Short mmCIF file of N, CA and C in Angstrom, two decimals:
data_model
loop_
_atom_site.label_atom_id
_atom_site.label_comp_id
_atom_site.label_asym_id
_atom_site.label_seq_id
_atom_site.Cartn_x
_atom_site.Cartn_y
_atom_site.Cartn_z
N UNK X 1 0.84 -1.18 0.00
CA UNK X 1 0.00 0.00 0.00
C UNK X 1 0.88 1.24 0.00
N UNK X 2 0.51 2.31 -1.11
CA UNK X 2 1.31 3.13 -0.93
C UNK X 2 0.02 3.95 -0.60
N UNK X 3 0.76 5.26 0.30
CA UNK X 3 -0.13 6.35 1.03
C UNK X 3 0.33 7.51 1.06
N UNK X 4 -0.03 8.77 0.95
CA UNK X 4 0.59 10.35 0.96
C UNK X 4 1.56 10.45 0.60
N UNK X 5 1.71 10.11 -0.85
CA UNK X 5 2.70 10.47 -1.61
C UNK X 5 2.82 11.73 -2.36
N UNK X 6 3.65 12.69 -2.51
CA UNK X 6 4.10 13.39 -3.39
C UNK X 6 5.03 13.33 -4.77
N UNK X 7 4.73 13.45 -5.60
CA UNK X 7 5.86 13.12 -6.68
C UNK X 7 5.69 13.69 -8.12
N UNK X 8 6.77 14.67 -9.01
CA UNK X 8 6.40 14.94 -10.18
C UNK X 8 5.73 13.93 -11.50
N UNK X 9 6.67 12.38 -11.36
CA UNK X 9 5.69 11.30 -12.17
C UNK X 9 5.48 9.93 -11.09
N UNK X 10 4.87 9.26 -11.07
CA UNK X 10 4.62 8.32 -10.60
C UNK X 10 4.35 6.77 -11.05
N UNK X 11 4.99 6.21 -10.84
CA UNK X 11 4.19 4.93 -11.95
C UNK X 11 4.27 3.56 -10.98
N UNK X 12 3.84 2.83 -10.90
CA UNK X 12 3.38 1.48 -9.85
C UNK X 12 2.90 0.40 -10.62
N UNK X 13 4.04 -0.74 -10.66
CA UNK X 13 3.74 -1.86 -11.23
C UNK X 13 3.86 -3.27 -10.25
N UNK X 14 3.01 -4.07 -10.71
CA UNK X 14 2.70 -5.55 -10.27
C UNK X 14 2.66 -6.58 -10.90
N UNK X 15 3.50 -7.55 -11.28
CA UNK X 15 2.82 -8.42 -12.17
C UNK X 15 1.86 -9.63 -11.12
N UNK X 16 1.72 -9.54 -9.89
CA UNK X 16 1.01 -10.40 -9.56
C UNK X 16 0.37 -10.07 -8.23
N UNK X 17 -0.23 -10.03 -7.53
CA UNK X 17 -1.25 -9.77 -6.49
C UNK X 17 -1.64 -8.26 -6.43
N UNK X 18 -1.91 -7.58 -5.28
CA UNK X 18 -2.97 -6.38 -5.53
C UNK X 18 -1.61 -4.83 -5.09
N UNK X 19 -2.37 -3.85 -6.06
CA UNK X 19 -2.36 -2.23 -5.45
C UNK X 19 -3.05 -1.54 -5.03
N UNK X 20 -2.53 -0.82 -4.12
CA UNK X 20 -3.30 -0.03 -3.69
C UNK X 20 -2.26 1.43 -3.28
N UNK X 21 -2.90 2.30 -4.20
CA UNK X 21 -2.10 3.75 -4.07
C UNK X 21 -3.40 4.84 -3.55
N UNK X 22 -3.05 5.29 -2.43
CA UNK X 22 -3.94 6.53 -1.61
C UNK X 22 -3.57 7.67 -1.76
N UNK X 23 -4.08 8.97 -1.79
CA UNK X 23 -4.09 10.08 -1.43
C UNK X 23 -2.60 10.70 -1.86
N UNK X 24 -2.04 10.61 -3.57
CA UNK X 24 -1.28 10.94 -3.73
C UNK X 24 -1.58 12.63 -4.55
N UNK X 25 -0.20 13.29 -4.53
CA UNK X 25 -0.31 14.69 -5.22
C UNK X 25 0.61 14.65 -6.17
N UNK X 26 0.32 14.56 -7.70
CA UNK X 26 1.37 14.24 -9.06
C UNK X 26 1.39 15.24 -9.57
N UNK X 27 2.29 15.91 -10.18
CA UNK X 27 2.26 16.95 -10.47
C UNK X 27 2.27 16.60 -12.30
N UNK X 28 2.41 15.80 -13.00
CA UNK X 28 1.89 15.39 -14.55
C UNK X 28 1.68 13.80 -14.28
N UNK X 29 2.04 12.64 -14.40
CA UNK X 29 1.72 11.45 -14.79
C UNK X 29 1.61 10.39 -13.82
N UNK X 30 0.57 9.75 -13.71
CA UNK X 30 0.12 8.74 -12.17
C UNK X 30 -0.03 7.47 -13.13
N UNK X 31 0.53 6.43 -13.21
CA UNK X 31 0.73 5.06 -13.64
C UNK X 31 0.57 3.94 -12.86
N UNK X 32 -0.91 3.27 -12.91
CA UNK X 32 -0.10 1.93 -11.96
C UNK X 32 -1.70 1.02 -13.07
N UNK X 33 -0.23 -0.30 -12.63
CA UNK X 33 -0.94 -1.63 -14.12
C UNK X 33 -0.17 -2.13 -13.11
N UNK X 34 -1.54 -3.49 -13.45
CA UNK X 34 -0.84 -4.94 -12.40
C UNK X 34 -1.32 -6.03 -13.58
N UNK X 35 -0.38 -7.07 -13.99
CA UNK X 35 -0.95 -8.08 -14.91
C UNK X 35 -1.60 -8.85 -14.63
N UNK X 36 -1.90 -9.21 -12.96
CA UNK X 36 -3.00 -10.02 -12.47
C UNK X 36 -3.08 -9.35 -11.05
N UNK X 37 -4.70 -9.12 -10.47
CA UNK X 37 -4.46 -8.65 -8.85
C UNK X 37 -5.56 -7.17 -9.40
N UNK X 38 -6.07 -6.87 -7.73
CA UNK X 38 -6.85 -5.60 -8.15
C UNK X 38 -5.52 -4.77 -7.75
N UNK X 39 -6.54 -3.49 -8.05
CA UNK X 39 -6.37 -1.87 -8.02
C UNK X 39 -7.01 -1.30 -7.54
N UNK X 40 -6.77 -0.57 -6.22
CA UNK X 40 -7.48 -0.04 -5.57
C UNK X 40 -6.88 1.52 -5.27
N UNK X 41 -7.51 2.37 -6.38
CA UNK X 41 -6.47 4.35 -6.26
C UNK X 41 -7.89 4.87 -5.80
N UNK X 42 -7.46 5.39 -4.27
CA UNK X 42 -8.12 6.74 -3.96
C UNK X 42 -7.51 7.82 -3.68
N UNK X 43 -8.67 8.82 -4.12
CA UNK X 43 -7.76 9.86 -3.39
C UNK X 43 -6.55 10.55 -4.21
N UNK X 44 -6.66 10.39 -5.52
CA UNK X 44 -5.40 10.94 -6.17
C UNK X 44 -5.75 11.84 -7.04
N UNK X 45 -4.56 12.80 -7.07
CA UNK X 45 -4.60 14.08 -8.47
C UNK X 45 -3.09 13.98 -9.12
N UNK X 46 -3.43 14.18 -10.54
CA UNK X 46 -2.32 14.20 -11.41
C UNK X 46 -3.17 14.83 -12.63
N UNK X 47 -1.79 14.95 -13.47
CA UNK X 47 -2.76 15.59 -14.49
C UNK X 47 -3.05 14.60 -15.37
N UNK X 48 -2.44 13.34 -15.59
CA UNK X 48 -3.04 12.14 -16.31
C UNK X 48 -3.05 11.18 -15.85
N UNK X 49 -4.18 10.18 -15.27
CA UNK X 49 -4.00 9.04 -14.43
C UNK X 49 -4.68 7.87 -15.85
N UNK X 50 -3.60 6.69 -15.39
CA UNK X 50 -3.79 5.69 -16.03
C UNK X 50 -3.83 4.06 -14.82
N UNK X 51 -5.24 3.69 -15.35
CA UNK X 51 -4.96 1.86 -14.34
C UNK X 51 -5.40 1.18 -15.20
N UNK X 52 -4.79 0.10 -15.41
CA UNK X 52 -4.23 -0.77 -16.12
C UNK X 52 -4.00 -2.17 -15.50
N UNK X 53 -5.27 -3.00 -15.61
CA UNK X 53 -4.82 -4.39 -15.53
C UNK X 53 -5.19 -5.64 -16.63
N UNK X 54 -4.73 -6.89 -16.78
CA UNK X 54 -4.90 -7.94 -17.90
C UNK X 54 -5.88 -8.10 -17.11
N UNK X 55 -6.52 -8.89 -15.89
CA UNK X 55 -6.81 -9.83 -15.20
C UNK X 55 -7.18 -9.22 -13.78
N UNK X 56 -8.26 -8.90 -13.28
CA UNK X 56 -8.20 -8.33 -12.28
C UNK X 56 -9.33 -6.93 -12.41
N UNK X 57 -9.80 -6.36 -11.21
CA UNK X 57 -11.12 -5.42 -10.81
C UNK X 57 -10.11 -4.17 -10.36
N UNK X 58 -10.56 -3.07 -10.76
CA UNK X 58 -10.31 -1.45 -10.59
C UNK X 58 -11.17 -1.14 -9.95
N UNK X 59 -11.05 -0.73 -8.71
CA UNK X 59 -11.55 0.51 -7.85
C UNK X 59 -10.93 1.54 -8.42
N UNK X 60 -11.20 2.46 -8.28
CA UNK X 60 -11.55 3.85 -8.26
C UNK X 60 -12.23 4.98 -7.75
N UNK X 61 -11.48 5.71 -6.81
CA UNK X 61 -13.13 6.90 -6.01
C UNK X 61 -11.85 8.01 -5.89
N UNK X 62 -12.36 9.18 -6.42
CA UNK X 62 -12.09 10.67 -5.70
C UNK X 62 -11.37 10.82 -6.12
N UNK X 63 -10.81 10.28 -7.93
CA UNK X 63 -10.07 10.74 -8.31
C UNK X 63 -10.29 12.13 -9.02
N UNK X 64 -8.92 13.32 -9.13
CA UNK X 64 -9.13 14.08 -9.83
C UNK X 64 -7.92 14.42 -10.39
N UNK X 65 -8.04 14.63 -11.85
CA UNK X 65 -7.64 13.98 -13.33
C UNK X 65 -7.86 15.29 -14.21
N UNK X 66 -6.44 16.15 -14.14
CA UNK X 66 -6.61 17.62 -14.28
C UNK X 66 -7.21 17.26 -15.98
N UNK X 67 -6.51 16.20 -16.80
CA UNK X 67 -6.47 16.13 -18.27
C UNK X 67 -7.97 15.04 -19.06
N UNK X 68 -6.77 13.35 -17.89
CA UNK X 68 -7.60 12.63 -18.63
C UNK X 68 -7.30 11.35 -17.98
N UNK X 69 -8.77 10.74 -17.22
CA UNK X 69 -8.48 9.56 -16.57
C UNK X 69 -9.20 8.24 -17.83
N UNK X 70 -7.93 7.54 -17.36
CA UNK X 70 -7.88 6.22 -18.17
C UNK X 70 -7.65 4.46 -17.38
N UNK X 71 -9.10 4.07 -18.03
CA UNK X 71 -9.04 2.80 -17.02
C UNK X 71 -9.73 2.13 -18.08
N UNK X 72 -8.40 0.60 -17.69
CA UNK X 72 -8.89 -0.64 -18.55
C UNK X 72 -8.67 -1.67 -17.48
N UNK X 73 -9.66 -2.26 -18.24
CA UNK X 73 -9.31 -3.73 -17.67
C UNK X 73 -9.66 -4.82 -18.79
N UNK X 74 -8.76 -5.61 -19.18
CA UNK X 74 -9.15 -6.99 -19.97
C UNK X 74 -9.95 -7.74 -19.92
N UNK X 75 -9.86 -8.04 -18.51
CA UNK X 75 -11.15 -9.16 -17.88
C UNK X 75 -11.22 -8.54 -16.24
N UNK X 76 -12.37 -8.69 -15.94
CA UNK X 76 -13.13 -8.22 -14.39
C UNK X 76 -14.42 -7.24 -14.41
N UNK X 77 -13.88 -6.07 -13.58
CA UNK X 77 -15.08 -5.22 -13.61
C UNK X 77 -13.90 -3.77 -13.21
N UNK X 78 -14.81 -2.69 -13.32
CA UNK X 78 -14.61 -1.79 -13.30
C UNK X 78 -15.20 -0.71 -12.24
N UNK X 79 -14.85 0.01 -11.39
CA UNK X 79 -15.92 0.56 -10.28
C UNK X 79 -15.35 2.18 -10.05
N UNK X 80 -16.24 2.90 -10.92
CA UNK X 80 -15.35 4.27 -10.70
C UNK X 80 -16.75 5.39 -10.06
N UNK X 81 -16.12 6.28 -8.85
CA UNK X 81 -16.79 6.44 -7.72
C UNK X 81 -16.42 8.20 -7.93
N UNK X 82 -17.36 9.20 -7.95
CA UNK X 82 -16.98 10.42 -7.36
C UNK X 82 -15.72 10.66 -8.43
N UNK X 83 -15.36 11.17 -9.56
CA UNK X 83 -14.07 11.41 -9.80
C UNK X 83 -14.32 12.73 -11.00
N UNK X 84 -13.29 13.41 -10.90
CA UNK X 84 -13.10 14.67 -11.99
C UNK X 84 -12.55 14.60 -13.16
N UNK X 85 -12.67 14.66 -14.21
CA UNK X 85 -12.12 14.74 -15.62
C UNK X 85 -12.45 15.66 -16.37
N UNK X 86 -11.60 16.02 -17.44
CA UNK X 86 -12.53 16.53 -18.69
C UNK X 86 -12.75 15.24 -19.42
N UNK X 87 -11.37 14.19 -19.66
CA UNK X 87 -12.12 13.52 -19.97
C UNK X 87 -11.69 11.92 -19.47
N UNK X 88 -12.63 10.72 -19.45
CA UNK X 88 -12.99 9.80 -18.69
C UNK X 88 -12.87 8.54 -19.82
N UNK X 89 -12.05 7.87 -19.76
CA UNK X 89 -11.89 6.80 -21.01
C UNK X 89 -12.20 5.60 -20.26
N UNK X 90 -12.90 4.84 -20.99
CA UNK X 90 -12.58 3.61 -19.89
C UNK X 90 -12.70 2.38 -21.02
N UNK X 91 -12.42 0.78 -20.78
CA UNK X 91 -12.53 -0.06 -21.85
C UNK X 91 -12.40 -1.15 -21.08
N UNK X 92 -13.70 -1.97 -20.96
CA UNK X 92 -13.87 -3.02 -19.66
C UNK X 92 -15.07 -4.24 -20.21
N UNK X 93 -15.16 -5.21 -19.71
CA UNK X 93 -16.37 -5.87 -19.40
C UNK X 93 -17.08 -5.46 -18.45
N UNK X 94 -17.01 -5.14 -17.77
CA UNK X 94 -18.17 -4.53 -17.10
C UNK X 94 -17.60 -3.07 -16.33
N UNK X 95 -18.92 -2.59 -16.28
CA UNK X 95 -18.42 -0.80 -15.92
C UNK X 95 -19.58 0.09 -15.33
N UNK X 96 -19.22 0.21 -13.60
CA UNK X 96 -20.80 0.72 -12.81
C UNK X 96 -19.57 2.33 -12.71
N UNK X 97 -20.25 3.23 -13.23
CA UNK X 97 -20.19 4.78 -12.60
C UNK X 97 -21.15 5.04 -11.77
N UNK X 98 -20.65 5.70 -10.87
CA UNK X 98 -21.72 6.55 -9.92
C UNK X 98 -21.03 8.02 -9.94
#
């Protein structure tokens, strides 16, 4: 688990069990892809956030995404909660916004 981070780029990789990045402040690029395992980002600003998994469920809540938030997933689901964009990409089997 990463938590109250500061950092100009950021990027967070897994190839196997789960992330979870909290309440970070990016000042351009927030990166995190796991090839199997969830994702769990709250709480973050950057100006481009990307999550990225083959295999595996994205949480998502309270993000804010000065440019452009981007979320895939191959196979699972998708769960994006409360978040700011202009704009909001997403490419999933399944996909609940609130």
């Amino acid at each position: 688990m990463i938590n109250e981070y500061h950092a100009i780029k950021a990027s967070f990789q897994a190839s196997s069990g789960d992330i979870q990045v909290e309440d970070g402040n990016v000042s351009e690029d927030l990166s995190i892809e796991a090839t199997s395992g969830k994702i769990k980002a709250n709480n973050n600003k950057a100006n481009d956030i990307l999550l990225k998994t083959s295999s595996g469920n994205i949480i998502n809540e309270n993000a804010n995404a000065v440019k452009k938030l981007f979320i895939q997933a191959t196979s699972g689901g998708i769960e994006v909660v409360n978040n700011q964009s202009i704009y909001l990409l997403g490419k999933l089997a399944l996909l609940r916004l609130s």
